[in-house]
Amino acid sequence: MNFTIWKYENGYQTDVIPVVYLHSFRGNGEDVWKACHGLKDCPPMVLVSVNNPGTGLDDELSPWPAEGVWKGQAPYKGLAAEHLRWMMEECVPQVEAQFGGKDILPVIAGYSLAGLFALWAAWNSGYFRRVASVSGSLWYPGFTDYIRNNAPKSGCGEKSGPEKAYFSLGDRESRTRHPLMSRVDACTAEVVERVRSYGIETTFEWNPGNHFDHPELRMARALAWLLR
């Protein structure tokens, strides 16, 4: 597992540094970093792009085993718990050791299946204070039931779960004959309402286009909202 850190060369002027852990939809996070810089209202941050060169991250991002959704696709192995353990025991300490003496605002974000993992990780770790699920694969078998039946883990404070959550979808994503993916609108709406029920500041945004349209810009807009 690899990660790439994108940060400002001239340092940070505040005592609280937002650190965004992003499982990149593609590449090493540079496209999202540039898209963030292209927005006038996106605050400074550290962007940590996590990837697994060569094999992808589908197994590590899936919360439990499930059949593959495409013809010929191997089943998802459901290794999210192991991957979250790696993040909390190796990735996060290595990243945040670089900012000794500063308070960290930990954020987790992801696109597609990584958007599913981001919410699951925020729900289970009690560590990430803000979360973005952008065009998230919330149609994943059993996920709406999981969110409905399991409360988020408490963090350092008394409140359960993250303090802010962002969701978005493309307005053409559900226009598919695939029986699971065609339910992404309904699944996302159910998850959003459940997240709100915990008093988490939550927003949902529609984007024009299908699942693959402008993922970097969509993610940049999500991070801008979360960090404002």
GROMACS .gro file of C-alpha atoms in nm:
model
  228
    1MET     CA    1   0.000   0.000   0.000
    2ASN     CA    2   0.130   0.344  -0.094
    3PHE     CA    3   0.032   0.699  -0.012
    4THR     CA    4   0.134   1.036  -0.153
    5ILE     CA    5   0.121   1.358   0.048
    6TRP     CA    6   0.032   1.690  -0.112
    7LYS     CA    7   0.089   1.996   0.104
    8TYR     CA    8   0.169   2.365   0.080
    9GLU     CA    9   0.537   2.447   0.054
   10ASN     CA   10   0.515   2.759   0.267
   11GLY     CA   11   0.364   2.584   0.568
   12TYR     CA   12   0.042   2.655   0.756
   13GLN     CA   13  -0.047   2.965   0.946
   14THR     CA   14  -0.299   2.810   1.186
   15ASP     CA   15  -0.268   2.566   1.475
   16VAL     CA   16  -0.530   2.333   1.323
   17ILE     CA   17  -0.433   2.157   1.001
   18PRO     CA   18  -0.697   1.976   0.794
   19VAL     CA   19  -0.555   1.642   0.676
   20VAL     CA   20  -0.768   1.475   0.411
   21TYR     CA   21  -0.724   1.101   0.354
   22LEU     CA   22  -0.839   1.034  -0.001
   23HIS     CA   23  -0.860   0.697  -0.171
   24SER     CA   24  -0.803   0.823  -0.521
   25PHE     CA   25  -1.046   0.736  -0.799
   26ARG     CA   26  -0.745   0.735  -1.029
   27GLY     CA   27  -0.383   0.851  -1.020
   28ASN     CA   28  -0.196   0.976  -0.715
   29GLY     CA   29  -0.426   1.258  -0.606
   30GLU     CA   30  -0.259   1.534  -0.809
   31ASP     CA   31  -0.573   1.585  -1.019
   32VAL     CA   32  -0.783   1.646  -0.707
   33TRP     CA   33  -0.513   1.869  -0.557
   34LYS     CA   34  -0.513   2.085  -0.870
   35ALA     CA   35  -0.893   2.094  -0.882
   36CYS     CA   36  -0.899   2.217  -0.521
   37HIS     CA   37  -0.655   2.494  -0.609
   38GLY     CA   38  -0.884   2.589  -0.896
   39LEU     CA   39  -1.170   2.669  -0.658
   40LYS     CA   40  -1.176   3.014  -0.503
   41ASP     CA   41  -1.337   2.896  -0.180
   42CYS     CA   42  -1.134   2.582  -0.098
   43PRO     CA   43  -0.936   2.626   0.225
   44PRO     CA   44  -0.574   2.505   0.261
   45MET     CA   45  -0.530   2.140   0.350
   46VAL     CA   46  -0.294   1.845   0.345
   47LEU     CA   47  -0.410   1.584   0.094
   48VAL     CA   48  -0.303   1.223   0.149
   49SER     CA   49  -0.373   1.006  -0.155
   50VAL     CA   50  -0.389   0.633  -0.075
   51ASN     CA   51  -0.354   0.377  -0.353
   52ASN     CA   52  -0.245   0.023  -0.426
   53PRO     CA   53  -0.056   0.024  -0.758
   54GLY     CA   54  -0.128  -0.261  -0.994
   55THR     CA   55  -0.409  -0.438  -0.811
   56GLY     CA   56  -0.645  -0.158  -0.715
   57LEU     CA   57  -0.829  -0.131  -0.385
   58ASP     CA   58  -1.168  -0.295  -0.441
   59ASP     CA   59  -1.110  -0.570  -0.186
   60GLU     CA   60  -0.967  -0.332   0.074
   61LEU     CA   61  -1.255  -0.087   0.034
   62SER     CA   62  -1.537  -0.341   0.060
   63PRO     CA   63  -1.675  -0.379   0.415
   64TRP     CA   64  -1.777  -0.745   0.383
   65PRO     CA   65  -1.766  -1.011   0.111
   66ALA     CA   66  -2.011  -0.975  -0.179
   67GLU     CA   67  -2.049  -1.110  -0.529
   68GLY     CA   68  -1.893  -0.907  -0.810
   69VAL     CA   69  -2.139  -0.680  -0.985
   70TRP     CA   70  -2.004  -0.707  -1.340
   71LYS     CA   71  -1.993  -1.014  -1.560
   72GLY     CA   72  -1.671  -1.200  -1.492
   73GLN     CA   73  -1.577  -0.981  -1.193
   74ALA     CA   74  -1.430  -1.164  -0.895
   75PRO     CA   75  -1.620  -1.139  -0.565
   76TYR     CA   76  -1.533  -0.857  -0.328
   77LYS     CA   77  -1.323  -0.995  -0.043
   78GLY     CA   78  -1.446  -0.753   0.224
   79LEU     CA   79  -1.108  -0.649   0.368
   80ALA     CA   80  -1.211  -0.301   0.488
   81ALA     CA   81  -1.144  -0.379   0.854
   82GLU     CA   82  -0.786  -0.484   0.775
   83HIS     CA   83  -0.735  -0.178   0.558
   84LEU     CA   84  -0.869   0.058   0.824
   85ARG     CA   85  -0.633  -0.101   1.073
   86TRP     CA   86  -0.341  -0.032   0.838
   87MET     CA   87  -0.453   0.329   0.805
   88MET     CA   88  -0.483   0.389   1.178
   89GLU     CA   89  -0.167   0.201   1.279
   90GLU     CA   90   0.069   0.294   0.995
   91CYS     CA   91  -0.055   0.558   0.752
   92VAL     CA   92  -0.208   0.811   0.991
   93PRO     CA   93   0.083   0.811   1.243
   94GLN     CA   94   0.341   0.850   0.965
   95VAL     CA   95   0.153   1.141   0.809
   96GLU     CA   96   0.065   1.327   1.125
   97ALA     CA   97   0.413   1.293   1.277
   98GLN     CA   98   0.517   1.553   1.021
   99PHE     CA   99   0.305   1.816   1.196
  100GLY     CA  100   0.431   1.793   1.552
  101GLY     CA  101   0.277   2.050   1.783
  102LYS     CA  102  -0.020   2.116   1.556
  103ASP     CA  103  -0.376   2.002   1.605
  104ILE     CA  104  -0.507   1.785   1.322
  105LEU     CA  105  -0.854   1.796   1.170
  106PRO     CA  106  -0.881   1.444   1.022
  107VAL     CA  107  -1.103   1.409   0.715
  108ILE     CA  108  -1.170   1.102   0.501
  109ALA     CA  109  -1.306   1.115   0.147
  110GLY     CA  110  -1.358   0.886  -0.146
  111TYR     CA  111  -1.522   0.843  -0.484
  112SER     CA  112  -1.728   0.541  -0.595
  113LEU     CA  113  -1.640   0.235  -0.382
  114ALA     CA  114  -1.393   0.455  -0.192
  115GLY     CA  115  -1.688   0.679  -0.104
  116LEU     CA  116  -1.857   0.377   0.054
  117PHE     CA  117  -1.540   0.298   0.249
  118ALA     CA  118  -1.501   0.659   0.363
  119LEU     CA  119  -1.841   0.655   0.534
  120TRP     CA  120  -1.787   0.305   0.674
  121ALA     CA  121  -1.446   0.409   0.813
  122ALA     CA  122  -1.586   0.727   0.968
  123TRP     CA  123  -1.865   0.519   1.121
  124ASN     CA  124  -1.630   0.258   1.266
  125SER     CA  125  -1.314   0.441   1.365
  126GLY     CA  126  -1.445   0.729   1.573
  127TYR     CA  127  -1.145   0.924   1.444
  128PHE     CA  128  -1.239   1.106   1.125
  129ARG     CA  129  -1.428   1.424   1.208
  130ARG     CA  130  -1.551   1.493   0.856
  131VAL     CA  131  -1.637   1.261   0.568
  132ALA     CA  132  -1.719   1.286   0.198
  133SER     CA  133  -1.885   1.012  -0.006
  134VAL     CA  134  -1.880   1.137  -0.364
  135SER     CA  135  -2.078   0.925  -0.610
  136GLY     CA  136  -2.044   0.663  -0.339
  137SER     CA  137  -2.131   0.299  -0.406
  138LEU     CA  138  -2.401   0.306  -0.140
  139TRP     CA  139  -2.589   0.041  -0.337
  140TYR     CA  140  -2.339  -0.214  -0.197
  141PRO     CA  141  -2.532  -0.520  -0.072
  142GLY     CA  142  -2.635  -0.477   0.291
  143PHE     CA  143  -2.495  -0.128   0.337
  144THR     CA  144  -2.821   0.060   0.395
  145ASP     CA  145  -2.919  -0.203   0.652
  146TYR     CA  146  -2.582  -0.163   0.819
  147ILE     CA  147  -2.615   0.214   0.854
  148ARG     CA  148  -2.974   0.178   0.970
  149ASN     CA  149  -2.887  -0.074   1.241
  150ASN     CA  150  -2.548   0.048   1.365
  151ALA     CA  151  -2.471   0.375   1.541
  152PRO     CA  152  -2.144   0.553   1.462
  153LYS     CA  153  -1.859   0.497   1.703
  154SER     CA  154  -1.785   0.778   1.944
  155GLY     CA  155  -1.463   0.974   1.901
  156CYS     CA  156  -1.273   1.186   2.149
  157GLY     CA  157  -1.578   1.394   2.238
  158GLU     CA  158  -1.922   1.293   2.361
  159LYS     CA  159  -2.091   1.312   2.020
  160SER     CA  160  -2.109   0.995   1.811
  161GLY     CA  161  -1.973   0.993   1.461
  162PRO     CA  162  -1.826   1.271   1.247
  163GLU     CA  163  -1.934   1.632   1.281
  164LYS     CA  164  -1.990   1.693   0.907
  165ALA     CA  165  -2.079   1.468   0.614
  166TYR     CA  166  -2.103   1.542   0.242
  167PHE     CA  167  -2.277   1.327  -0.020
  168SER     CA  168  -2.325   1.376  -0.392
  169LEU     CA  169  -2.439   1.188  -0.701
  170GLY     CA  170  -2.451   1.248  -1.074
  171ASP     CA  171  -2.808   1.301  -1.192
  172ARG     CA  172  -2.771   1.018  -1.447
  173GLU     CA  173  -2.604   0.758  -1.225
  174SER     CA  174  -2.920   0.556  -1.161
  175ARG     CA  175  -3.006   0.534  -1.532
  176THR     CA  176  -2.878   0.182  -1.573
  177ARG     CA  177  -3.033  -0.160  -1.613
  178HIS     CA  178  -2.810  -0.300  -1.344
  179PRO     CA  179  -3.045  -0.404  -1.060
  180LEU     CA  180  -2.810  -0.290  -0.783
  181MET     CA  181  -2.668   0.030  -0.931
  182SER     CA  182  -3.008   0.154  -1.043
  183ARG     CA  183  -3.094   0.186  -0.671
  184VAL     CA  184  -2.808   0.422  -0.594
  185ASP     CA  185  -3.042   0.725  -0.567
  186ALA     CA  186  -3.274   0.554  -0.320
  187CYS     CA  187  -2.989   0.401  -0.118
  188THR     CA  188  -2.807   0.733  -0.094
  189ALA     CA  189  -3.122   0.915   0.016
  190GLU     CA  190  -3.180   0.658   0.291
  191VAL     CA  191  -2.821   0.682   0.412
  192VAL     CA  192  -2.825   1.063   0.410
  193GLU     CA  193  -3.137   1.075   0.626
  194ARG     CA  194  -2.992   0.821   0.868
  195VAL     CA  195  -2.668   1.018   0.900
  196ARG     CA  196  -2.866   1.338   0.966
  197SER     CA  197  -3.063   1.160   1.239
  198TYR     CA  198  -2.748   1.155   1.452
  199GLY     CA  199  -2.723   1.534   1.448
  200ILE     CA  200  -2.438   1.531   1.197
  201GLU     CA  201  -2.428   1.840   0.976
  202THR     CA  202  -2.502   1.682   0.639
  203THR     CA  203  -2.547   1.801   0.283
  204PHE     CA  204  -2.635   1.627  -0.042
  205GLU     CA  205  -2.555   1.769  -0.386
  206TRP     CA  206  -2.659   1.667  -0.737
  207ASN     CA  207  -2.402   1.694  -1.014
  208PRO     CA  208  -2.479   1.685  -1.387
  209GLY     CA  209  -2.377   1.367  -1.567
  210ASN     CA  210  -2.311   1.003  -1.501
  211HIS     CA  211  -2.079   0.827  -1.259
  212PHE     CA  212  -1.760   0.905  -1.450
  213ASP     CA  213  -1.813   1.276  -1.525
  214HIS     CA  214  -1.559   1.514  -1.366
  215PRO     CA  215  -1.470   1.311  -1.053
  216GLU     CA  216  -1.184   1.547  -0.959
  217LEU     CA  217  -1.404   1.856  -0.965
  218ARG     CA  218  -1.679   1.680  -0.773
  219MET     CA  219  -1.431   1.580  -0.506
  220ALA     CA  220  -1.283   1.930  -0.487
  221ARG     CA  221  -1.630   2.076  -0.429
  222ALA     CA  222  -1.691   1.820  -0.157
  223LEU     CA  223  -1.369   1.909   0.024
  224ALA     CA  224  -1.437   2.281  -0.007
  225TRP     CA  225  -1.773   2.235   0.168
  226LEU     CA  226  -1.631   2.010   0.439
  227LEU     CA  227  -1.344   2.246   0.525
  228ARG     CA  228  -1.534   2.574   0.523
   0.00000   0.00000   0.00000
